Coordinates of C-alpha atoms in Angstrom, one line a residue:
M1 CA -6.7 -4.1 3.6
C2 CA -8.9 -7.1 3.8
G3 CA -10.0 -9.1 7.0
I4 CA -10.1 -12.7 7.8
V5 CA -11.9 -14.1 10.8
G6 CA -12.4 -18.1 11.3
Y7 CA -13.8 -20.1 14.0
I8 CA -13.9 -24.0 14.8
G9 CA -15.6 -25.0 18.4
P10 CA -19.0 -26.0 20.0
K11 CA -20.6 -22.6 19.2
Q12 CA -22.4 -21.4 16.4
A13 CA -19.9 -19.9 13.9
P14 CA -22.2 -17.1 12.0
S15 CA -22.4 -14.7 14.9
I16 CA -18.7 -15.1 15.9
L17 CA -17.8 -14.4 12.4
V18 CA -19.8 -11.3 11.9
E19 CA -18.8 -9.9 15.1
G20 CA -15.2 -10.6 14.5
L21 CA -15.6 -9.0 10.9
K22 CA -17.1 -5.8 12.7
K23 CA -13.9 -5.5 15.0
L24 CA -12.0 -5.3 11.5
E25 CA -14.2 -2.6 9.9
Y26 CA -11.5 0.2 10.5
R27 CA -9.2 -1.7 7.9
G28 CA -11.7 -0.7 4.9
Y29 CA -13.7 -2.7 2.8
D30 CA -16.1 -3.1 0.0
S31 CA -17.9 -6.2 0.5
A32 CA -18.1 -9.2 3.0
G33 CA -18.9 -12.9 3.3
I34 CA -19.0 -15.7 5.6
S35 CA -19.0 -19.4 4.9
V36 CA -20.0 -22.3 7.3
L37 CA -19.8 -26.1 7.2
N38 CA -22.9 -28.1 8.2
G39 CA -22.9 -31.3 6.2
S40 CA -22.1 -29.0 3.3
I41 CA -20.3 -25.8 2.7
Q42 CA -22.7 -22.9 2.8
V43 CA -21.8 -19.3 1.6
K44 CA -23.4 -15.9 2.1
K45 CA -21.7 -12.8 0.9
A46 CA -22.7 -9.4 -0.3
K47 CA -21.1 -6.3 -1.9
G48 CA -21.5 -3.2 0.4
R49 CA -21.2 -2.8 4.4
L50 CA -21.7 -5.7 7.1
A51 CA -25.2 -4.6 7.4
V52 CA -26.0 -5.8 4.1
L53 CA -24.5 -9.1 4.7
E54 CA -26.4 -9.4 8.2
E55 CA -29.7 -8.7 6.3
K56 CA -29.1 -11.6 4.0
L57 CA -28.2 -13.8 7.1
M58 CA -31.7 -12.8 9.0
A59 CA -33.5 -13.8 5.8
E60 CA -31.6 -17.2 5.5
P61 CA -29.7 -18.0 8.3
L62 CA -26.7 -20.1 8.5
E63 CA -25.7 -22.8 11.0
G64 CA -22.6 -24.5 11.6
N65 CA -19.6 -24.8 14.3
L66 CA -16.7 -24.4 11.6
G67 CA -16.5 -21.2 9.7
I68 CA -14.5 -18.4 7.8
G69 CA -15.4 -14.9 7.2
H70 CA -13.8 -12.0 5.1
T71 CA -14.1 -8.4 4.4
R72 CA -12.8 -7.7 1.0
W73 CA -10.7 -4.7 -0.2
A74 CA -11.0 -5.0 -3.9
T75 CA -7.8 -5.6 -6.0
H76 CA -8.8 -8.3 -8.5
G77 CA -12.2 -7.6 -9.9
K78 CA -14.5 -4.7 -9.2
P79 CA -16.5 -4.9 -5.8
S80 CA -19.6 -7.1 -6.5
D81 CA -21.5 -10.3 -4.8
E82 CA -19.5 -12.7 -7.4
N83 CA -16.3 -11.2 -6.5
A84 CA -16.8 -11.1 -2.6
H85 CA -15.0 -13.7 -0.4
P86 CA -15.5 -16.9 0.5
H87 CA -14.6 -18.7 -2.7
T88 CA -15.5 -21.9 -3.8
E89 CA -14.8 -24.1 -6.5
Q90 CA -17.0 -25.8 -8.8
S91 CA -17.6 -29.2 -6.9
G92 CA -18.2 -27.1 -3.8
N93 CA -15.6 -29.2 -1.5
F94 CA -13.4 -26.2 -0.9
V95 CA -13.8 -22.7 0.5
V96 CA -11.4 -20.2 0.7
V97 CA -10.8 -16.8 2.3
H98 CA -7.5 -14.7 1.1
N99 CA -5.6 -11.5 2.0
G100 CA -2.9 -10.6 -0.5
I101 CA -2.0 -11.1 -4.2
I102 CA -1.4 -14.1 -6.1
E103 CA 0.8 -12.9 -8.7
N104 CA 0.8 -15.9 -11.0
Y105 CA -2.8 -16.1 -10.6
L106 CA -3.4 -15.6 -14.6
T107 CA -1.0 -18.5 -15.3
L108 CA -2.6 -20.9 -12.8
K109 CA -6.0 -19.8 -14.1
E110 CA -5.4 -20.5 -17.8
E111 CA -4.1 -24.1 -16.9
L112 CA -7.1 -24.9 -14.7
I113 CA -9.6 -23.8 -17.5
Q114 CA -7.9 -25.8 -19.8
K115 CA -8.7 -28.8 -17.6
G116 CA -12.2 -28.0 -17.5
H117 CA -12.5 -25.7 -14.4
Q118 CA -15.4 -23.0 -14.8
F119 CA -14.5 -19.7 -12.9
V120 CA -17.4 -17.1 -11.6
S121 CA -15.4 -14.5 -10.3
E122 CA -12.7 -12.1 -11.4
T123 CA -10.5 -12.8 -8.4
D124 CA -7.4 -14.6 -7.9
T125 CA -8.8 -16.0 -4.7
E126 CA -10.8 -18.3 -6.6
V127 CA -8.0 -19.5 -8.4
I128 CA -6.8 -21.0 -4.9
A129 CA -9.8 -23.1 -4.6
H130 CA -9.9 -24.5 -8.3
L131 CA -6.4 -25.2 -7.5
L132 CA -7.0 -27.3 -4.2
S133 CA -9.8 -29.3 -6.2
D134 CA -7.6 -30.0 -9.0
L135 CA -4.4 -31.0 -6.9
F136 CA -6.7 -33.2 -4.2
D137 CA -4.8 -36.1 -3.2
G138 CA -7.3 -37.2 -0.5
D139 CA -5.8 -35.1 2.4
L140 CA -6.4 -31.8 2.9
I141 CA -3.1 -30.9 4.6
S142 CA -0.9 -32.1 1.8
T143 CA -3.2 -30.9 -0.8
V144 CA -2.7 -27.2 0.9
R145 CA 0.9 -27.6 0.8
K146 CA 1.0 -28.8 -3.0
A147 CA -1.2 -25.8 -3.9
V148 CA 0.9 -23.2 -1.9
A149 CA 4.2 -24.9 -3.6
K150 CA 2.6 -23.5 -7.2
M151 CA 1.4 -20.1 -5.9
S152 CA 3.8 -17.1 -5.9
G153 CA 2.8 -13.7 -4.2
A154 CA 2.1 -12.7 -0.9
Y155 CA -1.1 -14.0 1.0
A156 CA -2.9 -15.2 4.0
L157 CA -5.2 -18.1 3.7
G158 CA -8.2 -19.7 5.6
I159 CA -9.3 -23.2 4.0
I160 CA -12.0 -25.5 4.9
Y161 CA -12.6 -28.7 3.0
K162 CA -16.2 -30.3 3.1
N163 CA -14.9 -33.9 3.9
E164 CA -12.9 -32.9 6.9
P165 CA -15.4 -30.9 9.2
D166 CA -12.8 -31.2 12.2
K167 CA -10.1 -29.1 10.6
L168 CA -9.4 -25.3 9.5
V169 CA -6.3 -24.7 7.9
A170 CA -4.6 -21.6 8.0
V171 CA -1.3 -20.0 5.8
R172 CA 0.7 -17.4 5.9
L173 CA 3.2 -15.9 3.5
A174 CA 3.9 -12.0 3.8
S175 CA 0.3 -11.2 4.8
P176 CA -0.7 -11.0 8.8
L177 CA -2.1 -13.9 10.2
I178 CA -2.7 -15.0 13.7
I179 CA -4.4 -17.9 15.9
G180 CA -6.5 -17.2 19.0
L181 CA -6.7 -20.0 21.5
G182 CA -9.7 -20.9 23.5
K183 CA -10.8 -23.6 25.6
G184 CA -12.6 -26.3 23.4
E185 CA -12.6 -23.8 20.7
N186 CA -9.8 -21.8 18.4
F187 CA -10.1 -18.8 16.4
L188 CA -8.2 -17.6 13.1
A189 CA -8.0 -13.7 12.3
S190 CA -5.9 -11.2 10.2
D191 CA -5.6 -9.1 13.0
I192 CA -6.1 -9.2 16.8
P193 CA -9.1 -7.1 17.5
A194 CA -11.3 -9.6 15.6
I195 CA -10.8 -12.0 18.5
L196 CA -10.1 -10.1 21.7
E197 CA -13.6 -10.8 23.0
H198 CA -13.0 -14.6 22.9
T199 CA -9.5 -14.9 23.9
R200 CA -6.2 -12.9 24.6
D201 CA -3.9 -15.9 24.0
V202 CA -2.5 -15.8 20.2
I203 CA -0.1 -17.3 18.2
I204 CA 1.4 -14.7 15.5
L205 CA 2.1 -16.8 12.4
N206 CA 5.4 -16.1 10.6
D207 CA 6.2 -16.0 7.0
G208 CA 6.0 -19.4 5.6
E209 CA 4.0 -21.2 8.4
M210 CA 0.8 -23.2 8.4
A211 CA -1.5 -23.9 11.2
I212 CA -4.0 -26.5 11.6
L213 CA -6.9 -25.7 14.0
T214 CA -9.3 -28.3 15.5
Q215 CA -11.4 -27.7 18.2
D216 CA -9.1 -28.7 20.9
S217 CA -5.7 -27.9 19.3
V218 CA -3.3 -25.8 17.3
Q219 CA -0.5 -27.7 15.1
V220 CA 1.8 -25.4 13.7
T221 CA 4.1 -26.4 10.9
T222 CA 6.3 -25.0 8.0
L223 CA 5.0 -25.3 4.7
T224 CA 7.1 -28.5 4.2
G225 CA 5.5 -30.2 7.2
E226 CA 8.0 -29.6 9.8
N227 CA 6.6 -29.0 13.4
L228 CA 7.2 -26.0 15.1
Q229 CA 7.0 -25.4 18.9
R230 CA 5.3 -21.9 19.3
E231 CA 4.5 -20.0 22.8
P232 CA 1.4 -17.9 22.5
L233 CA 1.5 -14.3 23.3
K234 CA -0.7 -12.6 25.9
V235 CA -2.6 -9.9 24.7
D236 CA -2.7 -6.9 27.2
W237 CA -4.1 -4.2 25.0
D238 CA -7.5 -2.7 24.7
I239 CA -9.7 -2.8 21.6
E240 CA -8.7 0.8 20.3
T241 CA -4.9 -0.1 20.8
A242 CA -5.5 -3.3 18.9
E243 CA -6.8 -1.7 16.0
K244 CA -3.8 -0.1 15.5
G245 CA -1.9 -3.0 15.7
G246 CA -0.4 -2.0 18.8
Y247 CA 0.8 1.1 17.2
D248 CA -0.2 4.3 19.3
H249 CA -1.9 6.1 16.0
F250 CA -3.0 4.9 12.4
M251 CA -0.3 7.2 10.9
L252 CA 2.5 5.4 12.7
K253 CA 1.1 2.1 11.6
E254 CA 0.5 3.2 7.8
I255 CA 4.1 4.7 7.7
Y256 CA 5.4 1.1 9.0
E257 CA 3.2 -0.7 6.6
Q258 CA 5.1 0.9 3.6
P259 CA 7.3 -1.8 2.8
K260 CA 4.5 -4.1 2.5
A261 CA 2.5 -1.5 0.4
F262 CA 5.8 -1.3 -1.9
R263 CA 5.9 -5.4 -2.4
N264 CA 2.2 -5.1 -3.0
T265 CA 2.2 -2.5 -5.7
M266 CA 5.1 -4.1 -7.4
G267 CA 3.2 -7.5 -6.9
S268 CA 2.8 -9.3 -10.3
R269 CA 4.1 -6.2 -12.5
I270 CA 7.9 -7.3 -12.0
D271 CA 8.6 -10.8 -14.1
S272 CA 11.0 -12.7 -12.0
Q273 CA 12.3 -14.4 -15.1
S274 CA 12.8 -11.6 -17.3
G275 CA 13.5 -8.6 -14.9
K276 CA 11.1 -6.9 -16.7
V277 CA 7.9 -4.7 -15.8
V278 CA 4.7 -6.0 -17.1
F279 CA 1.4 -4.4 -17.1
P280 CA -1.3 -6.9 -17.8
E281 CA -4.0 -5.0 -16.8
L282 CA -3.3 -2.4 -19.3
Q283 CA -4.5 -2.3 -22.8
L284 CA -1.7 -0.3 -24.4
T285 CA -0.2 -1.0 -27.8
K286 CA 3.4 0.0 -28.6
D287 CA 1.8 2.2 -31.4
E288 CA -0.4 3.8 -29.1
I289 CA 2.6 4.7 -27.0
Q290 CA 4.4 5.9 -29.6
Q291 CA 1.7 8.4 -30.7
V292 CA 2.2 10.2 -27.2
D293 CA 4.1 13.4 -27.5
R294 CA 2.8 15.0 -24.3
L295 CA 1.6 13.8 -20.8
Y296 CA -0.3 16.0 -18.0
I297 CA -0.2 14.6 -14.6
V298 CA -3.2 16.0 -12.7
A299 CA -3.6 15.7 -8.9
C300 CA -4.0 17.2 -5.6
G301 CA -1.8 17.7 -2.3
T302 CA 0.2 14.7 -1.7
A303 CA -0.7 13.1 -4.9
Y304 CA 0.5 16.3 -6.6
H305 CA 4.1 16.0 -4.9
A306 CA 4.0 12.1 -6.3
G307 CA 3.1 13.8 -9.7
L308 CA 6.3 15.9 -9.7
I309 CA 8.5 13.1 -8.9
G310 CA 6.6 11.1 -11.9
K311 CA 7.6 14.2 -14.2
N312 CA 11.1 14.0 -13.5
I313 CA 10.9 10.0 -13.7
I314 CA 9.1 9.9 -17.1
E315 CA 11.3 12.7 -18.8
Q316 CA 14.2 11.4 -17.9
L317 CA 13.5 7.8 -19.2
L318 CA 10.8 8.8 -21.9
R319 CA 12.4 12.1 -23.1
I320 CA 8.9 13.4 -23.5
P321 CA 7.5 16.8 -22.1
V322 CA 5.5 16.3 -18.7
E323 CA 3.4 19.0 -17.1
V324 CA 1.9 18.6 -13.5
E325 CA -1.2 20.4 -12.7
V326 CA -3.0 21.1 -9.6
A327 CA -6.2 19.6 -10.4
S328 CA -8.4 22.5 -8.8
E329 CA -6.7 24.7 -11.6
Y330 CA -6.1 22.5 -14.5
R331 CA -9.7 22.6 -16.1
Y332 CA -10.2 26.2 -15.7
K333 CA -7.0 27.1 -17.6
N334 CA -8.2 25.7 -21.0
P335 CA -5.4 23.0 -21.2
I336 CA -4.1 22.2 -24.5
I337 CA -5.0 18.6 -25.4
N338 CA -5.1 16.7 -28.8
E339 CA -5.2 13.1 -29.9
R340 CA -1.3 12.6 -28.9
T341 CA -1.8 14.1 -25.0
M342 CA -2.1 11.4 -22.5
V343 CA -3.5 12.4 -19.2
M344 CA -2.7 10.8 -15.8
V345 CA -4.7 11.6 -12.8
I346 CA -3.7 10.6 -9.3
S347 CA -6.1 10.2 -6.2
Q348 CA -5.7 7.9 -3.4
S349 CA -9.6 7.6 -2.7
G350 CA -10.5 7.8 -6.4
E351 CA -13.1 10.4 -5.0
T352 CA -11.5 13.7 -5.0
A353 CA -13.7 16.1 -6.8
D354 CA -11.2 18.1 -8.0
T355 CA -9.3 15.2 -9.8
L356 CA -12.7 13.7 -11.1
A357 CA -13.4 16.9 -12.7
A358 CA -10.1 17.2 -14.4
L359 CA -10.7 13.7 -15.5
R360 CA -13.9 14.5 -17.1
E361 CA -12.6 17.6 -18.6
S362 CA -9.6 15.7 -20.3
Q363 CA -11.8 13.3 -21.8
R364 CA -14.2 15.7 -23.2
L365 CA -11.3 17.3 -24.9
G366 CA -10.3 14.0 -26.5
A367 CA -7.5 12.8 -24.4
K368 CA -7.3 9.2 -23.2
V369 CA -6.9 9.2 -19.3
F370 CA -4.9 7.1 -17.2
A371 CA -5.4 6.7 -13.4
I372 CA -3.4 5.9 -10.3
T373 CA -5.6 5.2 -7.5
N374 CA -5.8 2.9 -4.4
V375 CA -9.6 1.8 -4.5
V376 CA -11.2 -0.5 -6.7
G377 CA -14.7 0.7 -7.7
S378 CA -14.2 4.3 -7.1
S379 CA -15.4 7.0 -9.5
V380 CA -11.9 7.7 -10.9
A381 CA -11.3 4.3 -11.4
R382 CA -14.7 3.4 -13.1
E383 CA -14.5 6.6 -15.5
A384 CA -10.6 6.5 -16.3
D385 CA -9.9 4.7 -19.7
Q386 CA -7.3 2.6 -18.0
V387 CA -6.3 2.2 -14.2
I388 CA -3.3 1.4 -12.4
Y389 CA -4.0 0.2 -8.8
T390 CA -1.5 1.0 -6.0
W391 CA -2.7 -1.8 -3.8
A392 CA -1.5 -0.1 -0.5
G393 CA -4.4 -0.9 1.5
P394 CA -6.8 1.4 3.3
E395 CA -5.2 4.5 4.6
I396 CA -7.0 5.7 8.0
A397 CA -4.8 8.8 9.1
V398 CA -5.7 12.0 7.3
A399 CA -2.1 12.5 6.4
S400 CA -1.0 10.2 3.7
T401 CA 2.0 8.0 4.1
K402 CA 1.8 4.9 2.3
A403 CA -0.7 6.0 -0.3
Y404 CA 1.9 8.4 -1.3
T405 CA 5.2 6.3 -1.6
S406 CA 3.1 3.6 -3.2
Q407 CA 2.0 6.3 -5.8
L408 CA 5.7 6.7 -6.3
I409 CA 6.1 2.9 -7.1
A410 CA 3.4 3.0 -9.5
L411 CA 5.0 6.0 -11.4
Y412 CA 8.2 4.1 -11.6
L413 CA 6.8 0.9 -12.9
F414 CA 4.7 2.9 -15.6
A415 CA 8.0 5.0 -16.6
I416 CA 10.1 2.0 -16.7
Y417 CA 7.5 0.0 -18.5
L418 CA 7.2 2.6 -21.3
A419 CA 10.8 3.1 -21.8
Q420 CA 11.1 -0.7 -22.4
E421 CA 8.4 -0.5 -24.8
L422 CA 9.8 2.4 -26.8
G423 CA 13.5 1.6 -26.5
T424 CA 14.2 5.3 -25.1
Q425 CA 16.7 3.9 -22.6
D426 CA 19.6 1.3 -22.4
S427 CA 18.2 -2.0 -21.2
A428 CA 21.1 -2.3 -18.6
L429 CA 19.9 0.9 -17.0
L430 CA 16.2 -0.1 -17.1
Q431 CA 17.3 -3.5 -15.4
Q432 CA 19.3 -1.7 -12.7
L433 CA 16.2 0.2 -11.7
V434 CA 14.0 -2.8 -11.4
E435 CA 16.6 -4.5 -9.6
E436 CA 16.7 -1.6 -7.0
L437 CA 13.1 -1.0 -7.0
V438 CA 12.9 -4.7 -5.8
K439 CA 15.5 -4.0 -2.9
L440 CA 13.0 -0.9 -1.8
P441 CA 10.9 -2.9 0.8
E442 CA 14.2 -4.0 2.7
K443 CA 15.7 -0.5 2.8
A444 CA 12.6 1.1 4.0
E445 CA 12.5 -1.3 7.0
Q446 CA 16.1 -0.4 7.4
I447 CA 15.0 3.2 8.0
L448 CA 12.0 2.3 9.9
A449 CA 14.4 0.3 12.6
N450 CA 16.3 3.4 13.3
T451 CA 14.0 6.3 14.5
E452 CA 15.7 7.5 17.7
E453 CA 17.6 10.6 16.1
I454 CA 14.4 11.8 14.3
K455 CA 12.5 11.5 17.8
Q456 CA 15.5 13.7 19.4
F457 CA 15.1 16.3 16.3
A458 CA 11.5 16.5 16.5
E459 CA 11.8 17.4 20.4
G460 CA 14.2 20.1 19.4
I461 CA 11.6 21.8 17.0
K462 CA 8.4 21.3 18.9
E463 CA 8.4 24.8 20.0
K464 CA 9.4 26.2 17.0
E465 CA 6.8 28.2 14.8
H466 CA 8.7 28.3 11.3
L467 CA 11.1 25.8 9.5
F468 CA 12.3 25.3 5.9
F469 CA 12.9 22.4 3.7
I470 CA 15.6 22.9 0.7
G471 CA 16.8 20.5 -1.9
R472 CA 17.7 20.3 -5.6
G473 CA 16.1 18.1 -8.2
L474 CA 14.3 15.3 -6.8
D475 CA 15.2 16.5 -3.6
Y476 CA 13.1 19.6 -3.9
A477 CA 10.0 17.8 -4.9
V478 CA 10.5 15.5 -1.7
S479 CA 10.9 18.7 0.5
L480 CA 7.5 19.7 -0.8
E481 CA 5.6 16.9 0.4
G482 CA 8.2 16.7 3.6
S483 CA 6.7 20.4 4.6
L484 CA 3.2 19.4 3.6
K485 CA 3.3 16.3 6.3
L486 CA 4.7 18.8 9.0
K487 CA 2.1 21.5 8.5
E488 CA -0.8 19.1 8.2
I489 CA -0.3 17.5 11.6
S490 CA 2.0 19.7 13.6
Y491 CA 0.6 22.9 12.6
I492 CA 4.5 24.3 12.4
H493 CA 4.5 27.0 9.5
S494 CA 6.9 25.2 6.9
E495 CA 7.8 26.1 3.3
A496 CA 10.0 24.0 1.0
Y497 CA 12.2 25.8 -1.5
A498 CA 14.6 25.0 -4.3
A499 CA 17.8 25.2 -2.8
G500 CA 19.4 27.1 -5.7
E501 CA 16.6 29.9 -5.2
L502 CA 17.9 31.0 -1.6
K503 CA 19.6 33.8 -3.3
H504 CA 16.7 35.1 -5.1
G505 CA 14.8 36.3 -1.9
T506 CA 14.4 33.3 0.4
L507 CA 17.8 33.9 2.5
A508 CA 15.7 37.0 4.1
L509 CA 13.7 34.7 6.1
I510 CA 16.8 32.6 7.5
E511 CA 17.7 33.7 11.2
E512 CA 19.5 32.7 14.3
N513 CA 18.7 29.2 15.1
I514 CA 15.7 28.6 12.7
P515 CA 15.7 24.7 11.5
V516 CA 16.4 23.8 8.2
I517 CA 15.9 20.3 6.6
A518 CA 18.4 19.8 3.8
L519 CA 17.8 16.9 1.5
A520 CA 21.0 15.7 -0.3
T521 CA 20.4 12.4 -2.1
Q522 CA 21.1 13.6 -5.7
E523 CA 24.9 13.1 -6.3
S524 CA 25.2 14.9 -9.5
L525 CA 24.0 18.1 -7.5
L526 CA 25.9 17.1 -4.0
D527 CA 28.2 19.9 -4.2
K528 CA 25.8 22.6 -5.2
T529 CA 23.4 21.4 -2.4
V530 CA 26.2 21.8 0.2
S531 CA 26.9 25.1 -1.0
N532 CA 23.3 26.3 -0.3
I533 CA 23.6 24.4 3.2
T534 CA 26.6 26.6 3.9
E535 CA 24.5 29.8 3.1
V536 CA 22.0 29.0 5.7
K537 CA 24.4 27.7 8.2
A538 CA 26.4 31.1 8.0
R539 CA 23.2 32.8 8.8
G540 CA 22.5 31.1 12.1
A541 CA 20.4 28.0 10.8
K542 CA 20.4 24.7 12.5
V543 CA 20.3 22.2 9.7
L544 CA 19.3 18.5 9.9
G545 CA 20.5 16.6 6.7
I546 CA 19.2 13.6 4.9
A547 CA 21.6 11.6 3.1
Y548 CA 23.1 8.2 2.0
E549 CA 24.5 6.5 4.8
D550 CA 27.9 6.3 3.2
N551 CA 28.1 10.1 2.6
T552 CA 30.7 10.9 4.9
E553 CA 31.2 14.4 4.0
I554 CA 27.7 15.9 4.6
G555 CA 28.2 15.6 8.3
K556 CA 30.8 18.3 8.3
S557 CA 28.6 20.7 6.9
V558 CA 25.2 20.1 9.0
D559 CA 24.4 19.9 12.6
Q560 CA 22.8 16.6 12.3
V561 CA 22.4 13.6 9.6
I562 CA 19.6 11.3 9.3
T563 CA 20.9 8.5 6.8
I564 CA 19.4 6.2 4.4
P565 CA 20.4 3.3 2.6
R566 CA 21.8 3.9 -0.8
T567 CA 19.7 3.4 -3.9
H568 CA 19.8 4.5 -7.4
P569 CA 19.1 8.4 -7.2
L570 CA 16.1 8.2 -9.4
L571 CA 14.3 6.0 -6.7
S572 CA 15.6 7.9 -3.8
P573 CA 12.1 9.8 -3.1
A574 CA 10.5 6.7 -2.1
L575 CA 13.1 6.1 0.8
S576 CA 14.0 9.8 1.7
V577 CA 10.5 10.9 2.3
I578 CA 10.4 8.2 5.2
P579 CA 12.3 10.1 7.9
L580 CA 10.1 13.5 7.0
Q581 CA 7.1 11.4 7.8
L582 CA 8.3 10.3 10.8
L583 CA 9.4 13.9 11.6
A584 CA 6.1 15.2 11.2
Y585 CA 4.7 12.4 13.2
Y586 CA 6.8 12.8 16.3
T587 CA 6.7 16.8 16.2
S588 CA 3.1 16.5 16.1
L589 CA 3.1 14.1 19.0
A590 CA 5.6 16.3 21.0
R591 CA 3.2 19.2 20.5
G592 CA 0.3 17.2 21.7
N593 CA -1.7 17.3 18.5
D594 CA -4.4 14.7 17.4
V595 CA -2.1 13.0 14.8
D596 CA -4.7 11.0 12.9
K597 CA -7.3 13.7 12.9
P598 CA -5.6 17.3 12.1
R599 CA -7.8 20.3 12.6
N600 CA -9.6 21.4 9.4
L601 CA -8.8 18.5 7.1
A602 CA -10.6 15.3 5.9
K603 CA -9.2 12.2 4.3
S604 CA -10.9 12.4 1.0
V605 CA -12.0 16.1 -0.4
T606 CA -15.2 15.2 -2.4
V607 CA -16.3 19.0 -2.7
E608 CA -14.8 21.5 -5.1

């Protein structure tokens, strides 16, 4: 996720901006830049690490007491000097830094081009600078309000106008932004660590709020201009805790970031007027889609488990066969590929060695390769024929959480999009799926607001050395991911089984007091699942059920129930996995493990 820093006061801004950006490096980025106002707007920016930017600033120093800085995690446009922030418009009067996504940027850009505006980057952010210039009415504040009224999406903005050198404007809508209060100086940042060296008094902006910073004051208003009274918060965290946003571990922070990651991944891919899924970034005709008669999904680890969900969804909606392959095995099995085969590779980092090798082998055999990845400019993104970015933001913890669920959202969108294009499903069903997709972030937030029962169960299993997950259909696929999470960070031996397979050997492993987690969200299979739960209960297992909150029957068959809000059964994996992520986290914590850095594992596997 990108980082923002801003400063207004008596000191030289460049050093404050760069040092603040360094405190945000943990968030991940691919380019960086700063802009200061000193009579005119001056900008220095560079692809790569902050050290590259510092070298530029040493060669050509900037001076000024008002400035904004940014570290970019690419979404719109590859990592490059041109796409790095801050962005100006052709007159050089406005400069902008931006976190988030402007969903209607293409429409705005086309309108501005028709008016004669010339763009130099591929970003949605540059559109904001041009929009401010186009709407300028002689006053910075009213112009910003008019501009944000025309923008849709999620964003945090820092804005400077050349002819009002006493103001720094900040706007927040669904992307974090805080104000730091100093003596004769004030600060802007996307996260608290950037300013802790200078102040511990902060105002956390809420959605739909604007702040006007001067050297001596901060005014907070609504986007329509209503003044708000905000009491500052006194920060007593240390730097390490602040980097985690107040959470004890990056993994927990990333679990709680999932609702936002859902929204970002959906982004501009759901047309609010038609209710349909759109993929403006894909160059794919209906004829090309109709030619596909088989799809391979190739991935490793957690991404492979996302692929298993994708297989079920695509087969249900498209009625074409889908094979899910472990990338490390795929290219050694001489896969059957022809011109009617589509291959989709999934990789959080875009650098997974086995997945990259599978991509290249598929292309060698003549297949068109689609990629789902989180990293713009990664090897997978560069080499695939088409790319769907998840826009989940950087994931620091080794155990993947928000990257996995964002991959699910991307797969749902892709399957619905193809079904729309081919007409393979009733439009009412597809509309229902889209409507339920949009509700997932809020439902995820409901799960995350109630974790006490999960903590209690984790305490109860911390001394166990063996544990089982069971489920049917999509619940089985989610069980595999839940089991992997628990193994990765708690080091408890855990296995996931298709519940219907218990009689075929697995029941021999069930003994008195062994924990079993049973997922029961697939209504069409619920009676069968309850029967399987009864089998393990009869042999002494202690069963935790994961079920919908309105399922009043499941409690009769299990020892404890964790509930999730009801959604369409095809979408339940995006919600049912969240309690399992939390269970893994709290169990690891109870066992005294290093949650973010489990033994023997790396975040990105870049060797075969």
